[in-house]
JSON list of C-alpha atoms in Angstrom, two decimals:
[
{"chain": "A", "resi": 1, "resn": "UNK", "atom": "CA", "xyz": [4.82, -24.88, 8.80]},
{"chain": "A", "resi": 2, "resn": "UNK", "atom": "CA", "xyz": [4.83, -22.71, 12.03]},
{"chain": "A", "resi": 3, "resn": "UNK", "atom": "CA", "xyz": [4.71, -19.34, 12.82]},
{"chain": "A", "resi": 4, "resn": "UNK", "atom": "CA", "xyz": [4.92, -17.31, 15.21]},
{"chain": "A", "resi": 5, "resn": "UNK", "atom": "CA", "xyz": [2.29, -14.15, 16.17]},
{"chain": "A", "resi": 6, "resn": "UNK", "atom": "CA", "xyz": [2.68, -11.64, 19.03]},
{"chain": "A", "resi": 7, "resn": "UNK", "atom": "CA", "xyz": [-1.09, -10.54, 19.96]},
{"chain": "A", "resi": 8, "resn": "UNK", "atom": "CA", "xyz": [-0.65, -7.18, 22.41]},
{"chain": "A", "resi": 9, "resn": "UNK", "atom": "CA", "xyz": [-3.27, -6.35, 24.72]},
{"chain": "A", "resi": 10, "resn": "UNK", "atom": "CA", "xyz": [-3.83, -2.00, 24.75]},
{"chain": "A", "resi": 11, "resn": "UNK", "atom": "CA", "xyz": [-5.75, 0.09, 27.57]},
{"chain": "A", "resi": 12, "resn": "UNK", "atom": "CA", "xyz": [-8.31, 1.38, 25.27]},
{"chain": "A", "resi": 13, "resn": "UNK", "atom": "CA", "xyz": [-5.29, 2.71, 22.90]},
{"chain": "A", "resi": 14, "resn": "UNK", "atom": "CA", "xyz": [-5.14, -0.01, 20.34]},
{"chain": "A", "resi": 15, "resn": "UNK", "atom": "CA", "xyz": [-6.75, 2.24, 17.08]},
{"chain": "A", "resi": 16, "resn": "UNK", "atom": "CA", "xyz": [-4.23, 5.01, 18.17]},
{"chain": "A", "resi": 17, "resn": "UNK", "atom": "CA", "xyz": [-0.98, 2.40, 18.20]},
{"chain": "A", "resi": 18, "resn": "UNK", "atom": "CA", "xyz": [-2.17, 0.67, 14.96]},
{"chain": "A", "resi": 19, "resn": "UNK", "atom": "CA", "xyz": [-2.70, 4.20, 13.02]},
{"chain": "A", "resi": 20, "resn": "UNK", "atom": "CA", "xyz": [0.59, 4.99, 14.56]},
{"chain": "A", "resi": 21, "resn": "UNK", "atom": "CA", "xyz": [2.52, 1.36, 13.37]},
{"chain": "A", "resi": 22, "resn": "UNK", "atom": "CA", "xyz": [0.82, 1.72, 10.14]},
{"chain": "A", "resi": 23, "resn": "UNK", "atom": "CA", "xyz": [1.90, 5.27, 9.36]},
{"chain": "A", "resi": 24, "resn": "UNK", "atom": "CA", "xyz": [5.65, 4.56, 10.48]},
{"chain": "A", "resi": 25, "resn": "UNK", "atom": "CA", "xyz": [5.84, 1.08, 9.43]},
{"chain": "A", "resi": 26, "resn": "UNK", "atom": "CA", "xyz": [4.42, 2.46, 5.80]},
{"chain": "A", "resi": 27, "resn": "UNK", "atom": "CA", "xyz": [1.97, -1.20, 6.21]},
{"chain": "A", "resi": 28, "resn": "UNK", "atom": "CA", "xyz": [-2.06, -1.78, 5.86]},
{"chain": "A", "resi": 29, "resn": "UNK", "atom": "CA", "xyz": [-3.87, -2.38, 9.09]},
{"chain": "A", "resi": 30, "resn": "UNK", "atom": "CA", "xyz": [-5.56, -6.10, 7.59]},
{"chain": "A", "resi": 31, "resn": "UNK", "atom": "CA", "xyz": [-8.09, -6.20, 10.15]},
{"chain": "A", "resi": 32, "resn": "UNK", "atom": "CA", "xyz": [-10.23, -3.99, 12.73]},
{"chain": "A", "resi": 33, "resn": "UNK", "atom": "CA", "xyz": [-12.89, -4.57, 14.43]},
{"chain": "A", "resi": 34, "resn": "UNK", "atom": "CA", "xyz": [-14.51, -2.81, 17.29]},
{"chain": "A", "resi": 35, "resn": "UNK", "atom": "CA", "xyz": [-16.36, -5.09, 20.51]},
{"chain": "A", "resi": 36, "resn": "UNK", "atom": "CA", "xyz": [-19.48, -3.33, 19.14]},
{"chain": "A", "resi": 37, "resn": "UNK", "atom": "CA", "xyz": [-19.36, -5.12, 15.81]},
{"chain": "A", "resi": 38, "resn": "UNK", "atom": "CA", "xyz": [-19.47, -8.49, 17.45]},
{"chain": "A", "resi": 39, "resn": "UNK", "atom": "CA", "xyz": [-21.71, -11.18, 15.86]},
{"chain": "A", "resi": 40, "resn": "UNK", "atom": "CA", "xyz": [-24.67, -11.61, 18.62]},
{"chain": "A", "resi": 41, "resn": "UNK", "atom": "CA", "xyz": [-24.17, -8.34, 20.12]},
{"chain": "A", "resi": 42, "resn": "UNK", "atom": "CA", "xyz": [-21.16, -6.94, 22.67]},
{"chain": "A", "resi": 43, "resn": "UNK", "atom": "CA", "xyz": [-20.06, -8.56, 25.12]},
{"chain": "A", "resi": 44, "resn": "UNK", "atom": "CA", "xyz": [-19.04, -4.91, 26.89]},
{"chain": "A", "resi": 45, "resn": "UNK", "atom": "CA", "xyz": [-20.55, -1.77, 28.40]},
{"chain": "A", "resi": 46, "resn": "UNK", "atom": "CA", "xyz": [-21.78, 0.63, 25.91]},
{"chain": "A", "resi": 47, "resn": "UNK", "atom": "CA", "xyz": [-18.92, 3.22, 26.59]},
{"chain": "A", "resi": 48, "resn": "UNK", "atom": "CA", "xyz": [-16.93, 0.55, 25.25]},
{"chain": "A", "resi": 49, "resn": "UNK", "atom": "CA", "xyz": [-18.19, -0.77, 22.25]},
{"chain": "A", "resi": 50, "resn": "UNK", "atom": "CA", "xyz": [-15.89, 1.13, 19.82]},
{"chain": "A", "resi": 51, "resn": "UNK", "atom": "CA", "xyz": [-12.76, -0.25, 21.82]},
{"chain": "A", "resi": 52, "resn": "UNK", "atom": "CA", "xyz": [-11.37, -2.60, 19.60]},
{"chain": "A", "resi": 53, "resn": "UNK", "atom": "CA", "xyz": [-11.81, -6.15, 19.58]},
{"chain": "A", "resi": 54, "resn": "UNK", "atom": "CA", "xyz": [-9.37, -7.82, 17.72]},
{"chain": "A", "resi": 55, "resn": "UNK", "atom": "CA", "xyz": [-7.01, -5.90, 15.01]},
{"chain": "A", "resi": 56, "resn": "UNK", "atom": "CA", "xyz": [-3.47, -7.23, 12.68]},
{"chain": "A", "resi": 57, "resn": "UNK", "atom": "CA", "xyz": [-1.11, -6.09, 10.45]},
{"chain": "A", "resi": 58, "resn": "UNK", "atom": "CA", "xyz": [1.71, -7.42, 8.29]},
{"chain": "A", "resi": 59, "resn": "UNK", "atom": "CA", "xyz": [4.94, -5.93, 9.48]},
{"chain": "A", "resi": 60, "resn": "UNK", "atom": "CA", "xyz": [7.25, -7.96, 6.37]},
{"chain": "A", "resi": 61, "resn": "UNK", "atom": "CA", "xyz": [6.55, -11.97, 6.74]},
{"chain": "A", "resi": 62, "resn": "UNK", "atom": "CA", "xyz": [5.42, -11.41, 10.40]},
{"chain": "A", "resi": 63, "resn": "UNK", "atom": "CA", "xyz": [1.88, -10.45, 11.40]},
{"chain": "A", "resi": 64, "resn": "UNK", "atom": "CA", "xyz": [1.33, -8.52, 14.78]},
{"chain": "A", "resi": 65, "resn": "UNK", "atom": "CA", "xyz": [-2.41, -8.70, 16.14]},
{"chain": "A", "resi": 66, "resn": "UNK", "atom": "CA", "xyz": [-3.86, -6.54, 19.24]},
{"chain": "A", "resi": 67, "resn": "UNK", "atom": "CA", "xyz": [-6.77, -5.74, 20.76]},
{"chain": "A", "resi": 68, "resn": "UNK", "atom": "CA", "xyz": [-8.44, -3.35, 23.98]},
{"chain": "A", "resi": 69, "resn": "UNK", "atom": "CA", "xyz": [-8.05, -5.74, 26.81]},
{"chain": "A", "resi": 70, "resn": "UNK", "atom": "CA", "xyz": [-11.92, -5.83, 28.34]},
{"chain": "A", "resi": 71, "resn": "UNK", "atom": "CA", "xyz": [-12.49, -3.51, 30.73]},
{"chain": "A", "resi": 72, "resn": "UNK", "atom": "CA", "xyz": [-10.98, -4.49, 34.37]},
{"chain": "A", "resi": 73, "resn": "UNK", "atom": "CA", "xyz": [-8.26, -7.04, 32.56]},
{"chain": "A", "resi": 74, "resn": "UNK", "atom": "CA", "xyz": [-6.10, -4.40, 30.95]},
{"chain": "A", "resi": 75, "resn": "UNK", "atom": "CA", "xyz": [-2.46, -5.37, 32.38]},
{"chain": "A", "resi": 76, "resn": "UNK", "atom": "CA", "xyz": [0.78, -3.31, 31.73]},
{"chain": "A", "resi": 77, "resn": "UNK", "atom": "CA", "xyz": [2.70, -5.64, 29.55]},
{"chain": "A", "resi": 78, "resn": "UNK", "atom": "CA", "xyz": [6.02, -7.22, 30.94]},
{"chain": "A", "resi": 79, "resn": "UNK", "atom": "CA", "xyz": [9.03, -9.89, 30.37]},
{"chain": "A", "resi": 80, "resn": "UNK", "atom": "CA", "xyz": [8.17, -9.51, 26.33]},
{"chain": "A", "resi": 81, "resn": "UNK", "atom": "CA", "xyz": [9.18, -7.28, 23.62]},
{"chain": "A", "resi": 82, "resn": "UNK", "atom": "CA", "xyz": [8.52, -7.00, 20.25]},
{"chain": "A", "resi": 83, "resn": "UNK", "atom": "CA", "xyz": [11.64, -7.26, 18.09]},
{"chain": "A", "resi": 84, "resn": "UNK", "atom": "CA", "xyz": [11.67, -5.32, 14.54]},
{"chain": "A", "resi": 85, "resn": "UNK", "atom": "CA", "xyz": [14.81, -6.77, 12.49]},
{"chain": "A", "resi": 86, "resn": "UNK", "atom": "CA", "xyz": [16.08, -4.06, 9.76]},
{"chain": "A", "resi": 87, "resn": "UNK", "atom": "CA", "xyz": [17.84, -4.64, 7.06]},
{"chain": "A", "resi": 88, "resn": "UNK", "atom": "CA", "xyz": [20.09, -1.62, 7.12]},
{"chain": "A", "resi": 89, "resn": "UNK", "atom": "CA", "xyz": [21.12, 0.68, 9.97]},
{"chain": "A", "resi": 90, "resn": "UNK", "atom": "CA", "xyz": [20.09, 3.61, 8.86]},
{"chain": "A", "resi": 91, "resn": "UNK", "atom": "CA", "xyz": [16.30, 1.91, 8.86]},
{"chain": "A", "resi": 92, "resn": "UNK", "atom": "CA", "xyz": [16.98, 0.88, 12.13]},
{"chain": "A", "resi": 93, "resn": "UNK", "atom": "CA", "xyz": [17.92, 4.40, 12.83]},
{"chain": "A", "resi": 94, "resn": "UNK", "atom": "CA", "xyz": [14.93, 6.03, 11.37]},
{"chain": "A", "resi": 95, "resn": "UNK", "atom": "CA", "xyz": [12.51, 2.69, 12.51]},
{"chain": "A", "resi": 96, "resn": "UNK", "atom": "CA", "xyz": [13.81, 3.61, 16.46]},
{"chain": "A", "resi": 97, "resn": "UNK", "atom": "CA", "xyz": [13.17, 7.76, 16.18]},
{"chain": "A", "resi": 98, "resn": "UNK", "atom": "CA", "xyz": [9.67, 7.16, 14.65]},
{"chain": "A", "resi": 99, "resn": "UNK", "atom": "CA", "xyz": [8.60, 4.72, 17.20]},
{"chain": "A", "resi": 100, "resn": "UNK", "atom": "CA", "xyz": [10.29, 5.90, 20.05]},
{"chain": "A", "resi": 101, "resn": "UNK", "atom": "CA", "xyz": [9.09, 9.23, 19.87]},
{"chain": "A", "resi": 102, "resn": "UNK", "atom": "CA", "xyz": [6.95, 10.25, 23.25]},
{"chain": "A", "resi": 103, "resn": "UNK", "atom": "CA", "xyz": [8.16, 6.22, 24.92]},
{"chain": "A", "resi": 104, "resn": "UNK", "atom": "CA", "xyz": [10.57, 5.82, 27.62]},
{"chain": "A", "resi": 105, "resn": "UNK", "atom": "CA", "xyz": [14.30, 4.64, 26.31]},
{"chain": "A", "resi": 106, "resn": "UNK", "atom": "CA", "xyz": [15.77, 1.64, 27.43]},
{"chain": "A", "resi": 107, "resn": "UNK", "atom": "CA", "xyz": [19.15, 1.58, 25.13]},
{"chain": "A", "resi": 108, "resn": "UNK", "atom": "CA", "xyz": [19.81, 4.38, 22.61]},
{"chain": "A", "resi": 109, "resn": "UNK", "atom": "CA", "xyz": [20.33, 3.51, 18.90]},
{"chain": "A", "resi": 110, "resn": "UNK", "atom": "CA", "xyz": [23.73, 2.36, 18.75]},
{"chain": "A", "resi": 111, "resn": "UNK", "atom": "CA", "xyz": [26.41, -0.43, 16.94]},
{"chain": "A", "resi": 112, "resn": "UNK", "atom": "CA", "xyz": [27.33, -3.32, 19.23]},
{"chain": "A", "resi": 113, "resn": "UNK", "atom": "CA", "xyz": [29.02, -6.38, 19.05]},
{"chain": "A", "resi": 114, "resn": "UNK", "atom": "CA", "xyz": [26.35, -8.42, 18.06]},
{"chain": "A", "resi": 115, "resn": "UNK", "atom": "CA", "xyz": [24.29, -5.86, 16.05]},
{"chain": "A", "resi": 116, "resn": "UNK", "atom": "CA", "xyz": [25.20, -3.45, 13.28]},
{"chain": "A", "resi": 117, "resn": "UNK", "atom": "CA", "xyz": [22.44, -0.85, 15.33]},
{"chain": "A", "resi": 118, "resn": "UNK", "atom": "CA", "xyz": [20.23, -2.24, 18.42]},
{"chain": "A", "resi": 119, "resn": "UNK", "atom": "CA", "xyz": [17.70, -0.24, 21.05]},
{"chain": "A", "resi": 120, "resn": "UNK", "atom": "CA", "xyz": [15.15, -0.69, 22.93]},
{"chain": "A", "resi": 121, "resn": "UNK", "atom": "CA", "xyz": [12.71, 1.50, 24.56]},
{"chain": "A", "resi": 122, "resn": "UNK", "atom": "CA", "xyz": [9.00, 1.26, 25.37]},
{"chain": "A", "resi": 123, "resn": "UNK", "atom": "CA", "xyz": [7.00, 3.16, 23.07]},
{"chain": "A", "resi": 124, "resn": "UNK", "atom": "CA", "xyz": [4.12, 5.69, 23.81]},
{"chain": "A", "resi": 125, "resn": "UNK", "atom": "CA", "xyz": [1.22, 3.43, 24.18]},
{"chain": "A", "resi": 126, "resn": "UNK", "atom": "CA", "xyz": [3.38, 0.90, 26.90]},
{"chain": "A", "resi": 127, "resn": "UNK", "atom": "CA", "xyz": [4.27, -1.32, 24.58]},
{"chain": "A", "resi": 128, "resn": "UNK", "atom": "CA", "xyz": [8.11, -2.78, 24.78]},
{"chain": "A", "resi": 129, "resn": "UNK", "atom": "CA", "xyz": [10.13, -3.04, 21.89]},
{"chain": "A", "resi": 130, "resn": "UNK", "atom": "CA", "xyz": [13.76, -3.69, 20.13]},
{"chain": "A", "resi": 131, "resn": "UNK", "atom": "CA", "xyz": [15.09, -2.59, 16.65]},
{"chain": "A", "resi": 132, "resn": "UNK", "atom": "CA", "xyz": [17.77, -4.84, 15.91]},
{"chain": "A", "resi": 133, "resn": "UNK", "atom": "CA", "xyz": [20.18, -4.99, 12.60]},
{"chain": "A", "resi": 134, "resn": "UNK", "atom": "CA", "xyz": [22.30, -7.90, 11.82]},
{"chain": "A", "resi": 135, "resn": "UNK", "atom": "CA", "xyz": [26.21, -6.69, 11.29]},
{"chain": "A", "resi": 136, "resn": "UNK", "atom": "CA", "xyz": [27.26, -6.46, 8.00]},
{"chain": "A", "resi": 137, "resn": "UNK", "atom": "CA", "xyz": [29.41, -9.34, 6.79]}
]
């Protein structure tokens, strides 16, 4: 069996964006870890070594792993977005306001012909995504 696991690179923001996924998305964060808790000690500056290293999450079946790019390799993500398929439209309504909030919008909220609600918009931490809900049949 495959699957399939988007790893996002942050500019030092990663703890903030996971508390803030976690507390929307109403999901654990599985895993944290910070460069300074590496095996064999870090392989960063000391003003760095609570950036984090590697972290995931469960967001339904998929998992969604990050970490603080090393220091001079941060770069702004582009060409990818993370998609977050709702069941309802009203979830996909609430799901886009919550993570939204402080981003840049690329496509309000809105019914269209392929999707009961779809937007995208890049959220507060630089990171592009979509809500999408399947139309009702």
């Amino acid at each position: 069996m495959q699957s399939l696991t988007p790893y996002v690179f942050y500019n030092g923001d990663c703890r903030a964006a996971f508390e803030f996924y976690r507390d929307i998305l109403q999901t654990p964060i599985d895993a944290i870890m910070t460069y300074g808790e590496a095996p064999g000690g870090s392989p960063v500056a000391d003003d760095y070594k609570n950036k984090i290293m590697h972290a995931s999450m469960k967001i339904g079946a998929s998992t969604l792993m990050a970490s603080d790019a090393p220091p001079g390799n941060y770069q702004k993500p582009q060409g990818v977005s993370i998609c977050l398929q709702t069941d309802t439209a009203a979830e996909a309504e609430t799901l886009y306001g919550a993570l939204s909030a402080g981003g840049d919008i690329q496509m309000p909220i809105e019914k269209t012909f392929w999707a009961e609600r779809f937007g995208a918009f890049t959220d507060k931490f630089g990171i592009k995504w979509m809500i999408n809900c399947d139309p009702v049949e």
